[in-house]
Tab-separated table of C-alpha atoms and ligand atoms in Angstrom:
chain	number	residue	atom	x	y	z
A	1223	MET	CA	-19.143	45.931	-17.255
A	1224	VAL	CA	-16.150	43.463	-17.873
A	1225	ILE	CA	-14.889	41.206	-15.354
A	1226	VAL	CA	-11.311	39.914	-15.621
A	1227	VAL	CA	-9.728	36.551	-14.096
A	1228	LEU	CA	-6.020	36.136	-14.231
A	1229	ILE	CA	-4.443	33.064	-13.771
A	1230	ALA	CA	-0.865	32.235	-13.184
A	1231	ASP	CA	1.089	29.379	-14.222
A	1232	CYS	CA	0.354	26.494	-16.659
A	1233	PHE	CA	-0.417	23.643	-14.492
A	1234	MET	CA	-3.660	23.580	-13.200
A	1235	ASP	CA	-3.175	22.347	-9.590
A	1236	ASP	CA	-0.826	25.189	-8.818
A	1237	MET	CA	-2.679	28.182	-11.217
A	1238	LYS	CA	-3.037	31.400	-9.320
A	1239	PHE	CA	-6.128	33.526	-10.472
A	1240	CYS	CA	-7.339	36.662	-9.344
A	1241	ILE	CA	-10.901	38.354	-10.295
A	1242	GLU	CA	-11.488	42.349	-11.179
A	1243	ASN	CA	-15.308	42.906	-11.355
A	1244	PHE	CA	-17.424	45.386	-13.096
A	1245	GLY	CA	-20.929	45.554	-13.447
A	1246	CYS	CA	-24.262	43.887	-12.417
A	1247	GLN	CA	-24.511	41.571	-10.021
A	1248	MET	CA	-25.760	38.516	-12.369
A	1249	ASN	CA	-22.059	38.862	-14.156
A	1250	GLU	CA	-20.255	38.997	-10.597
A	1251	HIS	CA	-22.196	35.801	-9.405
A	1252	ASP	CA	-20.926	34.221	-12.624
A	1253	MET	CA	-17.758	35.596	-12.165
A	1254	ASP	CA	-17.512	33.875	-8.899
A	1255	LYS	CA	-19.144	30.709	-10.083
A	1256	MET	CA	-16.331	30.479	-12.752
A	1257	ALA	CA	-13.440	31.452	-9.978
A	1258	SER	CA	-15.186	28.535	-7.789
A	1259	LEU	CA	-14.817	26.030	-10.675
A	1260	LEU	CA	-11.020	27.119	-10.896
A	1261	ALA	CA	-10.390	27.247	-7.470
A	1262	GLY	CA	-12.117	23.819	-7.166
A	1263	GLU	CA	-8.861	22.380	-9.863
A	1264	GLY	CA	-6.509	23.540	-7.030
A	1265	MET	CA	-5.926	27.143	-8.647
A	1266	GLN	CA	-5.334	30.086	-6.320
A	1267	ARG	CA	-6.768	33.226	-6.152
A	1268	VAL	CA	-4.143	36.239	-6.814
A	1269	GLU	CA	-5.299	39.976	-7.093
A	1270	ASP	CA	-2.327	41.479	-9.176
A	1271	ALA	CA	-3.338	40.781	-12.852
A	1272	LYS	CA	-0.002	41.700	-14.067
A	1273	LYS	CA	1.177	38.302	-12.742
A	1274	ALA	CA	-1.219	36.324	-14.517
A	1275	ASP	CA	-0.520	34.006	-17.258
A	1276	ILE	CA	-4.173	33.510	-18.219
A	1277	VAL	CA	-6.886	36.309	-18.530
A	1278	ILE	CA	-10.869	35.748	-18.464
A	1279	VAL	CA	-12.840	38.730	-19.420
A	1280	ASN	CA	-16.434	38.384	-18.319
A	1281	THR	CA	-18.317	40.620	-20.621
A	1282	CYS	CA	-21.573	42.991	-20.553
A	1283	CYS	CA	-23.002	44.609	-23.668
A	1284	ILE	CA	-26.085	46.121	-22.082
A	1285	ARG	CA	-24.629	49.606	-22.722
A	1286	GLU	CA	-21.901	50.966	-25.367
A	1287	LYS	CA	-19.667	52.291	-22.305
A	1288	ALA	CA	-19.488	48.788	-21.150
A	1289	GLU	CA	-18.255	47.309	-24.392
A	1290	GLN	CA	-16.200	50.304	-24.950
A	1291	LYS	CA	-14.152	49.219	-22.006
A	1292	PHE	CA	-13.929	46.086	-23.120
A	1293	TYR	CA	-12.238	46.477	-26.125
A	1294	SER	CA	-9.715	49.211	-24.841
A	1295	LEU	CA	-9.157	46.263	-22.166
A	1296	MET	CA	-8.678	44.128	-24.643
A	1297	GLY	CA	-6.033	46.073	-26.302
A	1298	ARG	CA	-4.195	45.986	-23.355
A	1299	LEU	CA	-4.465	42.545	-23.086
A	1300	ARG	CA	-3.252	41.799	-26.672
A	1301	ASP	CA	0.161	43.638	-25.626
A	1302	ALA	CA	0.597	41.021	-22.589
A	1303	LYS	CA	-0.440	38.385	-24.880
A	1304	GLU	CA	2.622	39.186	-27.079
A	1305	LYS	CA	5.004	39.849	-24.500
A	1306	LYS	CA	4.790	36.370	-22.384
A	1307	GLY	CA	2.351	34.471	-24.200
A	1308	THR	CA	-0.509	35.094	-21.946
A	1309	ILE	CA	-3.682	32.881	-22.428
A	1310	ILE	CA	-6.843	35.212	-22.914
A	1311	GLY	CA	-10.471	33.896	-23.182
A	1312	VAL	CA	-13.900	36.337	-23.188
A	1313	THR	CA	-16.987	34.817	-21.823
A	1314	GLY	CA	-20.604	36.797	-21.133
A	1315	CYS	CA	-22.774	38.804	-23.450
A	1316	ILE	CA	-20.398	40.135	-25.962
A	1317	ALA	CA	-19.097	36.152	-26.714
A	1318	GLN	CA	-22.494	35.332	-27.002
A	1319	MET	CA	-23.622	38.483	-29.586
A	1320	GLU	CA	-20.493	38.251	-31.371
A	1321	LYS	CA	-20.063	34.564	-31.866
A	1322	GLU	CA	-17.336	33.230	-33.792
A	1323	ASP	CA	-16.875	37.109	-35.204
A	1324	ILE	CA	-15.408	37.905	-32.473
A	1325	LEU	CA	-12.170	36.222	-33.709
A	1326	GLN	CA	-12.334	38.942	-36.535
A	1327	ARG	CA	-12.069	41.497	-34.310
A	1328	LEU	CA	-10.038	39.758	-31.607
A	1329	PRO	CA	-7.771	37.013	-33.472
A	1330	PHE	CA	-5.432	36.788	-30.577
A	1331	ILE	CA	-7.967	35.296	-28.056
A	1332	ASP	CA	-7.621	31.490	-26.970
A	1333	PHE	CA	-11.186	30.922	-26.234
A	1334	SER	CA	-14.868	32.225	-26.164
A	1335	LEU	CA	-17.641	30.826	-24.264
A	1336	GLY	CA	-21.295	32.415	-24.030
A	1337	PRO	CA	-22.848	32.918	-20.447
A	1338	SER	CA	-24.620	29.426	-21.052
A	1339	ASN	CA	-21.164	27.819	-21.201
A	1340	ILE	CA	-19.695	29.208	-18.274
A	1341	HIS	CA	-19.661	25.506	-16.951
A	1342	LYS	CA	-16.948	24.451	-19.592
A	1343	ILE	CA	-14.408	27.339	-18.420
A	1344	LYS	CA	-11.789	24.220	-17.101
A	1345	LYS	CA	-12.409	22.601	-21.010
A	1346	ALA	CA	-11.355	26.023	-22.394
A	1347	ILE	CA	-8.524	26.173	-20.542
A	1348	ASP	CA	-7.486	22.979	-21.289
A	1349	GLN	CA	-7.878	23.155	-24.569
A	1350	ALA	CA	-6.073	26.476	-24.565
A	1351	MET	CA	-3.059	24.849	-23.254
A	1352	ARG	CA	-2.777	22.383	-26.232
A	1353	ASP	CA	-3.740	25.352	-28.770
A	1354	GLU	CA	-7.319	24.142	-29.647
A	1355	PRO	CA	-9.344	27.218	-28.991
A	1356	LEU	CA	-13.013	26.476	-27.774
A	1357	LEU	CA	-15.853	28.541	-29.152
A	1358	ASP	CA	-19.169	27.361	-27.512
A	1359	PHE	CA	-22.301	29.805	-27.710
A	1360	SER	CA	-24.922	27.253	-27.467
A	1361	GLU	CA	-28.007	27.369	-25.428
A	1362	ASN	CA	-28.571	24.028	-24.305
A	1363	GLY	CA	-26.059	24.278	-21.230
A	1364	CYS	CA	-27.479	26.925	-19.596
A	1365	ASN	CA	-28.949	24.682	-16.778
A	1366	GLU	CA	-25.677	23.325	-15.895
A	1367	SER	CA	-24.438	26.664	-15.961
A	1368	LEU	CA	-27.584	27.783	-13.603
A	1369	LEU	CA	-26.235	24.998	-10.916
A	1370	ILE	CA	-22.953	25.662	-10.427
A	1371	ARG	CA	-22.682	26.916	-6.993
A	1372	PRO	CA	-20.073	29.875	-6.245
A	1373	GLY	CA	-17.693	29.277	-2.968
A	1374	TYR	CA	-18.128	32.043	-0.630
A	1375	GLY	CA	-15.487	33.395	2.031
A	1376	GLN	CA	-15.054	32.291	5.554
A	1377	ASP	CA	-16.348	34.996	7.045
A	1378	SER	CA	-19.127	35.953	4.152
A	1379	VAL	CA	-22.718	36.507	5.559
A	1380	LYS	CA	-24.124	37.052	2.228
A	1381	ALA	CA	-24.538	35.209	-0.628
A	1382	TYR	CA	-26.301	35.564	-4.206
A	1383	VAL	CA	-28.441	32.548	-5.506
A	1384	THR	CA	-29.091	32.658	-8.908
A	1385	ILE	CA	-33.052	31.101	-9.898
A	1386	MET	CA	-33.433	31.730	-13.545
A	1387	LYS	CA	-31.715	33.540	-16.258
A	1388	GLY	CA	-32.664	34.563	-19.738
A	1389	CYS	CA	-35.594	37.031	-20.507
A	1390	ASN	CA	-38.215	36.789	-22.842
A	1391	ASN	CA	-39.664	40.167	-22.552
A	1392	PHE	CA	-37.705	41.838	-25.586
A	1393	CYS	CA	-37.836	45.353	-24.405
A	1394	THR	CA	-36.779	47.174	-27.656
A	1395	TYR	CA	-33.737	48.647	-26.622
A	1396	CYS	CA	-32.485	45.487	-24.343
A	1397	VAL	CA	-30.017	42.767	-25.926
A	1398	VAL	CA	-30.686	40.481	-23.202
A	1399	PRO	CA	-33.085	38.310	-24.773
A	1400	TYR	CA	-30.339	37.674	-27.977
A	1401	VAL	CA	-27.307	37.170	-25.470
A	1402	ARG	CA	-28.437	35.508	-22.371
A	1403	GLY	CA	-31.251	33.449	-24.287
A	1404	ARG	CA	-34.819	32.850	-23.064
A	1405	GLU	CA	-35.932	32.192	-19.509
A	1406	SER	CA	-34.865	29.448	-17.996
A	1407	SER	CA	-35.815	28.641	-14.135
A	1408	ARG	CA	-33.948	26.643	-11.579
A	1409	ASP	CA	-35.675	23.653	-9.861
A	1410	SER	CA	-36.897	24.826	-6.624
A	1411	ARG	CA	-35.666	21.756	-4.837
A	1412	ASP	CA	-32.289	22.703	-5.768
A	1413	ILE	CA	-32.569	26.178	-4.817
A	1414	LEU	CA	-33.889	25.457	-1.599
A	1415	GLN	CA	-30.923	22.890	-0.752
A	1416	GLU	CA	-28.450	25.458	-1.653
A	1417	VAL	CA	-30.183	28.100	0.481
A	1418	ALA	CA	-30.694	25.638	3.568
A	1419	ALA	CA	-27.084	24.780	3.066
A	1420	LEU	CA	-26.486	28.723	2.943
A	1421	GLY	CA	-28.076	29.200	6.341
A	1422	GLY	CA	-26.141	25.945	7.693
A	1423	ARG	CA	-23.026	27.591	7.089
A	1424	GLY	CA	-23.690	30.903	8.475
A	1425	ILE	CA	-24.998	33.127	5.807
A	1426	LYS	CA	-27.754	35.564	7.015
A	1427	GLU	CA	-28.962	37.480	3.776
A	1428	VAL	CA	-29.519	35.706	0.436
A	1429	THR	CA	-30.213	37.702	-2.583
A	1430	LEU	CA	-32.105	35.769	-5.437
A	1431	LEU	CA	-31.426	36.690	-8.915
A	1432	GLY	CA	-32.243	36.639	-12.110
A	1433	GLN	CA	-32.834	38.786	-15.251
A	1434	ASN	CA	-36.827	39.050	-14.507
A	1435	VAL	CA	-37.130	37.044	-10.927
A	1436	ASN	CA	-40.952	37.812	-11.121
A	1437	SER	CA	-41.399	35.385	-14.088
A	1438	TYR	CA	-39.741	32.499	-12.364
A	1439	ASN	CA	-41.345	29.086	-13.190
A	1440	ASN	CA	-43.755	31.028	-15.306
A	1441	ALA	CA	-43.056	28.128	-18.287
A	1442	ARG	CA	-42.479	25.497	-15.447
A	1443	ASP	CA	-44.408	22.518	-13.521
A	1444	ASP	CA	-42.955	24.140	-10.361
A	1445	ILE	CA	-43.862	26.322	-7.284
A	1446	SER	CA	-44.024	30.349	-8.564
A	1447	PHE	CA	-41.905	32.772	-7.116
A	1448	PRO	CA	-44.400	33.951	-4.295
A	1449	GLU	CA	-44.155	30.455	-2.791
A	1450	LEU	CA	-40.264	29.999	-3.239
A	1451	LEU	CA	-39.946	33.284	-1.156
A	1452	GLU	CA	-42.404	31.321	1.371
A	1453	LYS	CA	-40.204	28.366	1.581
A	1454	ILE	CA	-37.121	30.427	1.632
A	1455	ASN	CA	-38.302	32.830	4.578
A	1456	ALA	CA	-38.848	29.482	6.330
A	1457	ILE	CA	-35.185	28.656	6.288
A	1458	ASP	CA	-33.376	28.932	9.671
A	1459	GLY	CA	-30.158	30.902	9.659
A	1460	ILE	CA	-31.295	32.903	7.020
A	1461	GLU	CA	-32.657	36.139	8.332
A	1462	ARG	CA	-32.932	38.633	5.306
A	1463	ILE	CA	-34.401	37.803	1.874
A	1464	ARG	CA	-33.634	40.007	-1.240
A	1465	PHE	CA	-34.565	39.691	-5.149
A	1466	VAL	CA	-33.213	41.492	-8.479
A	1467	THR	CA	-34.533	42.024	-10.955
A	1468	SER	CA	-37.884	42.492	-11.063
A	1469	HIS	CA	-40.065	43.345	-14.172
A	1470	PRO	CA	-43.311	45.947	-13.208
A	1471	ARG	CA	-45.473	44.031	-15.504
A	1472	ASP	CA	-44.639	40.570	-13.917
A	1473	LEU	CA	-45.147	41.900	-10.340
A	1474	SER	CA	-48.462	39.895	-9.290
A	1475	PRO	CA	-50.576	40.714	-6.313
A	1476	GLU	CA	-49.653	37.572	-4.736
A	1477	LEU	CA	-45.678	38.944	-4.874
A	1478	ILE	CA	-46.875	42.467	-3.385
A	1479	GLY	CA	-48.583	40.070	-0.675
A	1480	CYS	CA	-45.355	38.602	0.231
A	1481	PHE	CA	-44.282	42.055	1.439
A	1482	GLY	CA	-46.890	41.908	4.121
A	1483	ARG	CA	-46.670	38.577	5.614
A	1484	LEU	CA	-42.837	37.205	5.192
A	1485	GLU	CA	-41.048	38.957	7.593
A	1486	LYS	CA	-37.274	38.145	6.293
A	1487	LEU	CA	-38.227	39.872	3.109
A	1488	CYS	CA	-36.557	42.814	3.168
A	1489	GLU	CA	-38.241	46.316	2.562
A	1490	HIS	CA	-36.461	47.386	-1.011
A	1491	ILE	CA	-37.704	46.526	-4.013
A	1492	HIS	CA	-35.774	47.291	-7.487
A	1493	LEU	CA	-38.412	47.883	-10.242
A	1494	PRO	CA	-37.123	49.677	-13.031
A	1495	PHE	CA	-39.628	52.043	-14.670
A	1496	GLN	CA	-37.483	53.584	-17.449
A	1497	SER	CA	-40.146	56.233	-18.762
A	1498	GLY	CA	-42.743	57.902	-17.317
A	1499	SER	CA	-43.986	58.144	-20.585
A	1500	ASP	CA	-46.876	55.813	-21.914
A	1501	ARG	CA	-45.790	56.654	-25.799
A	1502	ILE	CA	-42.223	55.950	-24.756
A	1503	LEU	CA	-43.059	53.288	-22.761
A	1504	LYS	CA	-45.328	51.297	-25.684
A	1505	LEU	CA	-42.225	52.179	-27.813
A	1506	MET	CA	-40.050	50.199	-25.498
A	1507	ASN	CA	-42.539	47.167	-25.313
A	1508	ARG	CA	-42.556	47.333	-21.242
A	1509	GLY	CA	-46.142	46.506	-21.270
A	1510	TYR	CA	-47.207	48.471	-18.364
A	1511	SER	CA	-48.638	52.298	-18.358
A	1512	ALA	CA	-46.924	55.348	-15.944
A	1513	ALA	CA	-50.612	54.934	-13.753
A	1514	GLU	CA	-49.886	51.172	-13.614
A	1515	TYR	CA	-46.310	51.474	-12.715
A	1516	ILE	CA	-47.369	54.005	-9.848
A	1517	ALA	CA	-50.577	51.549	-8.657
A	1518	LYS	CA	-47.971	48.860	-8.001
A	1519	VAL	CA	-45.891	50.774	-6.112
A	1520	GLU	CA	-48.789	52.401	-4.108
A	1521	ALA	CA	-50.022	48.573	-3.556
A	1522	LEU	CA	-46.286	47.727	-2.244
A	1523	ARG	CA	-46.295	50.615	0.228
A	1524	ASP	CA	-49.586	49.566	1.613
A	1525	ARG	CA	-48.760	46.133	2.203
A	1526	ARG	CA	-45.064	47.538	4.033
A	1527	SER	CA	-44.478	50.644	5.003
A	1528	GLY	CA	-41.193	52.335	4.820
A	1529	ILE	CA	-40.732	50.195	1.930
A	1530	ALA	CA	-37.341	51.464	-0.559
A	1531	VAL	CA	-37.909	51.541	-4.137
A	1532	THR	CA	-35.144	52.280	-6.640
A	1533	ALA	CA	-35.043	51.903	-10.277
A	1534	ASP	CA	-33.751	52.141	-13.464
A	1535	CYS	CA	-34.448	54.789	-16.079
A	1536	ILE	CA	-33.434	55.806	-19.703
A	1537	VAL	CA	-33.483	59.104	-21.083
A	1538	GLY	CA	-33.343	60.233	-24.784
A	1539	PHE	CA	-35.174	57.244	-25.795
A	1540	PRO	CA	-35.567	57.580	-29.892
A	1541	GLY	CA	-38.781	59.776	-30.480
A	1542	GLU	CA	-38.762	61.373	-26.645
A	1543	ASP	CA	-39.625	64.839	-26.361
A	1544	GLU	CA	-39.551	67.354	-23.729
A	1545	GLU	CA	-43.160	66.221	-22.980
A	1546	ASP	CA	-42.548	62.980	-22.639
A	1547	PHE	CA	-39.464	63.983	-20.319
A	1548	GLY	CA	-41.538	65.903	-18.463
A	1549	LYS	CA	-43.725	63.128	-17.775
A	1550	THR	CA	-40.573	61.116	-16.330
A	1551	MET	CA	-39.777	63.937	-14.132
A	1552	ASP	CA	-43.612	63.669	-13.185
A	1553	LEU	CA	-43.186	60.259	-12.162
A	1554	ILE	CA	-39.831	60.489	-10.221
A	1555	GLU	CA	-41.649	63.529	-8.298
A	1556	ARG	CA	-44.596	61.769	-7.409
A	1557	ILE	CA	-43.164	58.068	-6.290
A	1558	GLN	CA	-40.107	59.880	-4.544
A	1559	PHE	CA	-37.346	56.850	-5.033
A	1560	ASP	CA	-34.617	56.145	-2.662
A	1561	GLY	CA	-32.563	55.625	-5.858
A	1562	ILE	CA	-32.317	55.885	-9.212
A	1563	PHE	CA	-29.782	54.325	-11.917
A	1564	SER	CA	-30.415	56.546	-14.707
A	1565	PHE	CA	-28.433	56.309	-18.561
A	1566	ALA	CA	-28.806	58.219	-21.718
A	1567	PHE	CA	-30.167	56.150	-24.290
A	1568	SER	CA	-27.307	53.629	-26.153
A	1569	PRO	CA	-28.096	52.048	-29.352
A	1570	ARG	CA	-27.083	48.076	-29.202
A	1571	LYS	CA	-27.031	45.829	-31.905
A	1572	LEU	CA	-29.597	43.093	-32.633
A	1573	THR	CA	-32.614	45.622	-30.887
A	1574	ALA	CA	-35.565	47.029	-32.696
A	1575	ALA	CA	-34.778	50.393	-30.856
A	1576	SER	CA	-31.224	50.817	-32.511
A	1577	THR	CA	-33.211	51.511	-36.075
A	1578	MET	CA	-36.111	53.556	-34.652
A	1579	PRO	CA	-36.609	56.761	-35.838
A	1580	GLY	CA	-36.116	60.028	-34.254
A	1581	LYS	CA	-32.801	59.863	-32.613
A	1582	VAL	CA	-32.464	62.668	-29.696
A	1583	PRO	CA	-29.154	64.227	-29.950
A	1584	PRO	CA	-26.462	62.785	-27.530
A	1585	ALA	CA	-26.237	66.521	-25.997
A	1586	LYS	CA	-29.615	67.189	-25.683
A	1587	ALA	CA	-30.173	63.582	-24.136
A	1588	PHE	CA	-27.254	63.957	-21.616
A	1589	GLU	CA	-28.939	67.440	-20.535
A	1590	ARG	CA	-32.083	65.929	-20.160
A	1591	LEU	CA	-30.110	63.282	-17.925
A	1592	HIS	CA	-28.265	65.968	-15.794
A	1593	ARG	CA	-31.970	67.371	-14.941
A	1594	LEU	CA	-33.129	64.085	-14.206
A	1595	GLN	CA	-30.381	63.179	-11.735
A	1596	LYS	CA	-30.542	66.206	-9.795
A	1597	LEU	CA	-34.029	65.897	-9.013
A	1598	GLN	CA	-33.034	62.338	-8.060
A	1599	ARG	CA	-30.253	63.516	-5.920
A	1600	GLU	CA	-32.211	66.103	-4.009
A	1601	ILE	CA	-35.273	63.443	-3.731
A	1602	THR	CA	-32.636	60.671	-2.298
A	1603	LEU	CA	-30.884	63.365	0.577
A	1604	SER	CA	-34.266	64.189	1.921
A	1605	ARG	CA	-35.413	60.659	1.927
A	1606	ASN	CA	-32.017	59.768	3.715
A	1607	LYS	CA	-32.644	62.884	5.821
A	1608	ALA	CA	-36.332	61.462	7.069
A	1609	MET	CA	-34.380	58.755	8.549
A	1610	GLU	CA	-33.017	61.252	10.974
A	1611	GLY	CA	-33.901	60.146	14.758
A	1612	ARG	CA	-34.805	56.762	13.564
A	1613	THR	CA	-33.453	53.303	14.236
A	1614	ALA	CA	-32.346	50.881	11.768
A	1615	GLU	CA	-31.841	47.353	11.785
A	1616	VAL	CA	-27.875	46.910	9.937
A	1617	LEU	CA	-26.325	44.123	9.039
A	1618	THR	CA	-22.297	44.594	8.964
A	1619	GLU	CA	-20.317	44.250	6.309
A	1620	GLY	CA	-16.912	45.538	6.924
A	1621	VAL	CA	-14.958	48.650	8.210
A	1622	SER	CA	-16.234	51.868	6.459
A	1623	LYS	CA	-14.006	53.170	3.669
A	1624	ASN	CA	-14.123	56.603	5.044
A	1625	SER	CA	-12.847	55.883	8.375
A	1626	ASN	CA	-11.193	52.884	9.827
A	1627	GLU	CA	-12.578	53.769	13.155
A	1628	GLU	CA	-16.064	52.971	11.785
A	1629	LEU	CA	-17.938	49.971	10.631
A	1630	THR	CA	-20.315	49.764	7.586
A	1631	GLY	CA	-23.581	47.683	6.693
A	1632	ARG	CA	-26.960	48.094	5.313
A	1633	THR	CA	-30.329	48.629	6.437
A	1634	ARG	CA	-33.013	46.181	5.522
A	1635	THR	CA	-33.837	48.972	3.025
A	1636	ASN	CA	-30.189	48.802	1.523
A	1637	LYS	CA	-29.073	51.853	2.561
A	1638	ILE	CA	-25.262	52.160	3.473
A	1639	VAL	CA	-24.895	52.990	7.185
A	1640	ASN	CA	-21.535	53.873	8.545
A	1641	PHE	CA	-21.141	53.694	12.502
A	1642	ARG	CA	-18.425	53.281	15.275
A	1643	GLY	CA	-18.734	49.934	16.927
A	1644	PRO	CA	-16.262	47.317	17.868
A	1645	LEU	CA	-15.108	44.719	15.348
A	1646	ALA	CA	-16.690	42.015	17.421
A	1647	MET	CA	-20.117	43.454	15.412
A	1648	MET	CA	-18.789	42.650	12.564
A	1649	ASN	CA	-21.039	40.277	10.058
A	1650	ARG	CA	-23.936	40.498	12.987
A	1651	ILE	CA	-26.851	42.203	12.878
A	1652	VAL	CA	-27.294	45.640	15.155
A	1653	GLU	CA	-29.583	48.197	15.673
A	1654	VAL	CA	-28.401	51.766	15.286
A	1655	ALA	CA	-29.629	54.984	15.985
A	1656	ILE	CA	-29.642	57.206	12.891
A	1657	VAL	CA	-28.123	60.427	13.423
A	1658	LYS	CA	-27.581	61.809	9.833
A	1659	GLY	CA	-28.751	60.990	6.670
A	1660	TYR	CA	-26.335	62.217	3.761
A	1661	ALA	CA	-26.567	61.888	-0.455
A	1662	ASN	CA	-25.249	58.554	-0.443
A	1663	SER	CA	-24.997	56.993	3.216
A	1664	LEU	CA	-26.643	57.171	6.757
A	1665	LYS	CA	-24.757	57.770	10.003
A	1666	GLY	CA	-25.624	55.799	12.839
A	1667	GLU	CA	-24.706	55.804	16.748
A	1668	GLY	CA	-25.277	53.687	19.765
A	1669	ALA	CA	-24.888	50.374	17.926
A	1670	LYS	CA	-26.508	47.250	19.761
A	1671	LEU	CA	-26.542	43.858	18.837
A	1672	LYS	CA	-29.796	42.602	17.726
A	1673	GLU	CA	-29.258	38.863	17.714
A	1674	VAL	CA	-30.193	36.553	20.733
A	1675	GLN	CA	-26.894	34.886	22.111
A	1676	ALA	CA	-26.593	31.415	22.827
A	1677	CYS	CA	-25.298	31.062	26.305
B	635	SF4	S1	-37.142	42.913	-18.884
B	635	SF4	FE1	-35.185	43.498	-18.820
B	635	SF4	S2	-33.717	41.960	-19.551
B	635	SF4	FE2	-36.024	41.555	-20.397
B	635	SF4	S3	-35.623	42.324	-22.626
B	635	SF4	FE3	-36.750	43.839	-20.787
B	635	SF4	S4	-34.664	45.118	-19.826
B	635	SF4	FE4	-34.226	43.369	-20.961
């Protein structure tokens, strides 16, 4: 994923900037944090990238495709630099992975900051203006970067809150522990203060973010993740709680129990399984078997019937044969996921899997991926059709992309619903009768406000 912040003008107090986001919620949230810091300096956000005098590219190297997109964008930015002297900075995972070497491939950039150093964005721009490039990839700034609070739009009712960063798991395909560092959790008092402030200013839904939220505070003398959820559940104003991402191995009985008793915790979990073959799971260093994964999903469904389960899955991992792939397909049939983000394996620098034997030819990996995606499309459609005739609670978020006459929002199970309703229903919680289930969304009718109105 690639995120671009563009800032026009060379004097901080009247600079303009714009943000283009491509990527995961963690990166998007980091970008919002940088934007908030720059807005705090009096800079103004603009949409048109071409008008920018400073470009910050916030990067991701989780997948090869995102990295390719980054380098192709940088080619275009080099032209902008040559033509009008645009200041260009790189932040995020590619910055961290390449460190000083980034200057060999991109000698024209003016600064580069790892994800733990995004709080230094103003300093980096200041120095770039003085022609003193700042390169900072140290890990000791991670707590400061965790503490930055992004700004939210006046009418926003949803917010993300980072509770931890980094990962200690070292799945053999994943570069996160190398570029985002080891796990580091944020103090619970600070998180609770932030969420209380959000509830006080009208935010209805919070999503707690971290590479592996289930291991929040594993290494600190502070409350556990289930205890944190319990405390957030008691905060006035907050009506929905979500979290992402969860590692199946760390999904404890206590956390599963939260779905049975915390009414604000939404009925949705994103629980990547990656493969249905125990042999491949072992090669991936995932730390659970397919049977253990299935048992945890069943426990979740016992605690909260109707809970939606989504996941990530990798096809064509080194050594994967048809039998392994068949087990992945079996697991998908068995669980009946609401949705899956599926990818063909791409080797990432620094990771153990990049040098593993048994590479699956790309054509074979993509053929398997297409089969898997076809199966999942059918399952998603049938799960969405099963919603027909039911009533769903929806938090409206805006006008539908498909029709100006429709509003759009998400159910507690994180499904998109489009429905006719007055603009006064925007950013409110409504009840909607589901009349049609499609592959990617639901159609609703007869929306009614759910909230009790103050007189
Ligand atoms: S748990 Fe997630 S972030 Fe951590 S190494 Fe594994 S895939 Fe990467």
